[in-house]
C-alpha atoms as one frame of an Amber mdcrd trajectory, in Angstrom:
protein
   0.000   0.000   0.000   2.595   2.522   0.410   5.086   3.328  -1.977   8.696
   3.998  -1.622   9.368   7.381  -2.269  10.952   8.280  -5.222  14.521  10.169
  -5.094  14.059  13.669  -6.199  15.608  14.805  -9.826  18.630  16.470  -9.682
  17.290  20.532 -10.363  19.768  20.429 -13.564  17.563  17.426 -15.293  13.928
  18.976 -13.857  15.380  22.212 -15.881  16.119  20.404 -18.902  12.753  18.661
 -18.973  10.968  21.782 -18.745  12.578  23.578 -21.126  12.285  20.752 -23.468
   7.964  20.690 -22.643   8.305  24.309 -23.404   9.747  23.637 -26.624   7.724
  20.764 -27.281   4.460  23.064 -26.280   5.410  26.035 -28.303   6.682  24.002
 -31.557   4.091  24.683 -34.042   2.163  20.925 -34.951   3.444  21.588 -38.942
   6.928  21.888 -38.076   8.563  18.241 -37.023  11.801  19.052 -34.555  15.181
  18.243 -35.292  15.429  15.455 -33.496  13.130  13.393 -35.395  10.581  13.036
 -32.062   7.023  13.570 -31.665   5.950  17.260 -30.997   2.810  18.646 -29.765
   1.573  15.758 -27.753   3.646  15.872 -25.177   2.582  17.382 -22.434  -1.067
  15.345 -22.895   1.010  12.255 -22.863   2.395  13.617 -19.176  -1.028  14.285
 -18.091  -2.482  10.795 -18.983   0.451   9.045 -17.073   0.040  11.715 -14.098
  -3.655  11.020 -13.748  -3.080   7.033 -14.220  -0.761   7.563 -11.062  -3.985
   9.328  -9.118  -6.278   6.907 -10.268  -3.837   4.303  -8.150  -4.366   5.553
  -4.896  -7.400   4.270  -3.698  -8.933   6.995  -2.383  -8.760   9.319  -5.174
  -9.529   6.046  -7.731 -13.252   6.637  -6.186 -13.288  10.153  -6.593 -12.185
  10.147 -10.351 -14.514   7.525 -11.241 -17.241   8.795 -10.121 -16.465  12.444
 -11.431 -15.923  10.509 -14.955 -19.683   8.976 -14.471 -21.134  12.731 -13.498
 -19.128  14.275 -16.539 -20.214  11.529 -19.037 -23.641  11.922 -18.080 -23.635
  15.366 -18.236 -26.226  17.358 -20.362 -23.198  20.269 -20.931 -20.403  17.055
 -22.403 -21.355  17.448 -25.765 -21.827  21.412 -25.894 -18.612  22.010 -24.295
 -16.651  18.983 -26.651 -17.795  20.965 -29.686 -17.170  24.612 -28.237 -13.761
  23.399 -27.148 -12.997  22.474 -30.697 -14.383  25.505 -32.454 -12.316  27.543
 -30.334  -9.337  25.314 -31.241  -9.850  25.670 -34.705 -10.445  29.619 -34.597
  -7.866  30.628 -32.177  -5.479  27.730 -32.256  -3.638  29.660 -35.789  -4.141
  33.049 -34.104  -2.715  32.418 -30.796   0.421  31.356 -32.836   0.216  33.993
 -34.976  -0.261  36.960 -32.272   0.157  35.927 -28.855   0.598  39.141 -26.982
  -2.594  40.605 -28.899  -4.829  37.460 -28.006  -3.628  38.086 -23.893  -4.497
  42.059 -24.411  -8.016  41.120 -25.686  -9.091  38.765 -23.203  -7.400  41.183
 -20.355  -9.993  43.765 -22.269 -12.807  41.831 -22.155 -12.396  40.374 -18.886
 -11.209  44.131 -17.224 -14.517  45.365 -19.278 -16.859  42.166 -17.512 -15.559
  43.450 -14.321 -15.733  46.826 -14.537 -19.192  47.337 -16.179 -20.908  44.106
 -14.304 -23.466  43.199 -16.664 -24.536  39.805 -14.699 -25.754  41.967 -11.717
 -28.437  43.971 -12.958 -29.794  41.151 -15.207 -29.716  38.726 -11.925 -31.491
  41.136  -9.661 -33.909  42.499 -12.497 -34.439  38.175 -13.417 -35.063  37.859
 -10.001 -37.237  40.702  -8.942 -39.603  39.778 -12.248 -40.200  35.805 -11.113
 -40.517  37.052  -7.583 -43.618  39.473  -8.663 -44.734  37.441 -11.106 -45.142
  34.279  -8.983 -46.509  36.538  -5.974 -48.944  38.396  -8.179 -50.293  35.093
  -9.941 -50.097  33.359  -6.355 -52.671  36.604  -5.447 -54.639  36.609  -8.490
 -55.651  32.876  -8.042 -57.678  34.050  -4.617 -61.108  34.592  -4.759 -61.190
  37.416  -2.921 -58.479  39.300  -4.807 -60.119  38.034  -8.525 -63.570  39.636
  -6.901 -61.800  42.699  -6.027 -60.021  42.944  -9.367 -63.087  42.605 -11.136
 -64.843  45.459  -8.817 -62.086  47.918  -9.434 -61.927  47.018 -13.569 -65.979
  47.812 -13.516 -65.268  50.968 -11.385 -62.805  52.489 -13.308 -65.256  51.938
 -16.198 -67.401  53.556 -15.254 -65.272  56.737 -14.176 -63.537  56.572 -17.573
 -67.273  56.817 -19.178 -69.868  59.207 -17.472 -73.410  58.322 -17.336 -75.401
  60.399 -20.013 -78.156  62.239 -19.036 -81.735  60.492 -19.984
């Protein structure tokens, strides 16, 4: 049950094999490296063999499986599979392209969501609207207040028209 602990890498190598992710990472897919090894998939690769080391211990083996069976249930799976590859498709080439201008725009939208807080006055005006509308349909369904209604709808008829003299 419990593993021997593994001897840490000297911080020479751990430096080598992140600048060589880093390379891997920012090597475009259409260019093949020098070397002659795979590029682009690596740092999936290390994330597959990192979560098959999770899914070991037996608490967290559990966990993941039943987070797996709530995601692949999920009524949001597909919409987010096929928004996560339009996005890969459209930005993918323009993140390469212009890095620094893709951070500046989402910095400007983002500063822009927090600044001008759109979310709040739509929340409180959603939720003042389905708070009167449920209490005033919750009222109208009352005899009393339907009779009332009615007696006020005749009376201001018959303000709005004047009795003609006979």
């Amino acid at each position: 049950m419990s593993q021997t602990p593994r001897a840490p890498l000297p911080a020479e190598l751990r430096l080598q094999q992140s600048r060589e992710r880093i390379r891997l990472w920012l090597t475009p897919p259409d260019e093949a490296p020098e070397d002659g090894t795979s590029s682009g998939h690596a740092l999936p690769e290390q994330l597959q063999a990192w979560m098959r080391e999770l899914r070991e211990h037996p608490i967290l083996s559990s966990t993941f499986n039943a987070l797996q069976g709530w995601w692949e249930s999920h009524p949001w799976r597909p919409a987010t599979h096929l928004a996560g590859g339009l996005v890969r498709e459209a930005l993918q080439p323009l993140a390469n392209k212009h890095p620094l201008a893709l951070v500046l725009v989402a910095a400007a939208i983002g500063g822009s969501l927090v600044w001008f807080r759109p979310g709040r006055g739509l929340v409180k005006s959603l939720l003042l609207k389905g708070v009167v509308s449920q209490s005033v349909l919750g009222l109208a369904k009352q005899p009393f207040v339907g009779t009332l209604a009615n007696n006020l709808i005749t009376w201001f008829h018959q303000l709005s028209n004047p009795r003609q003299p006979r």
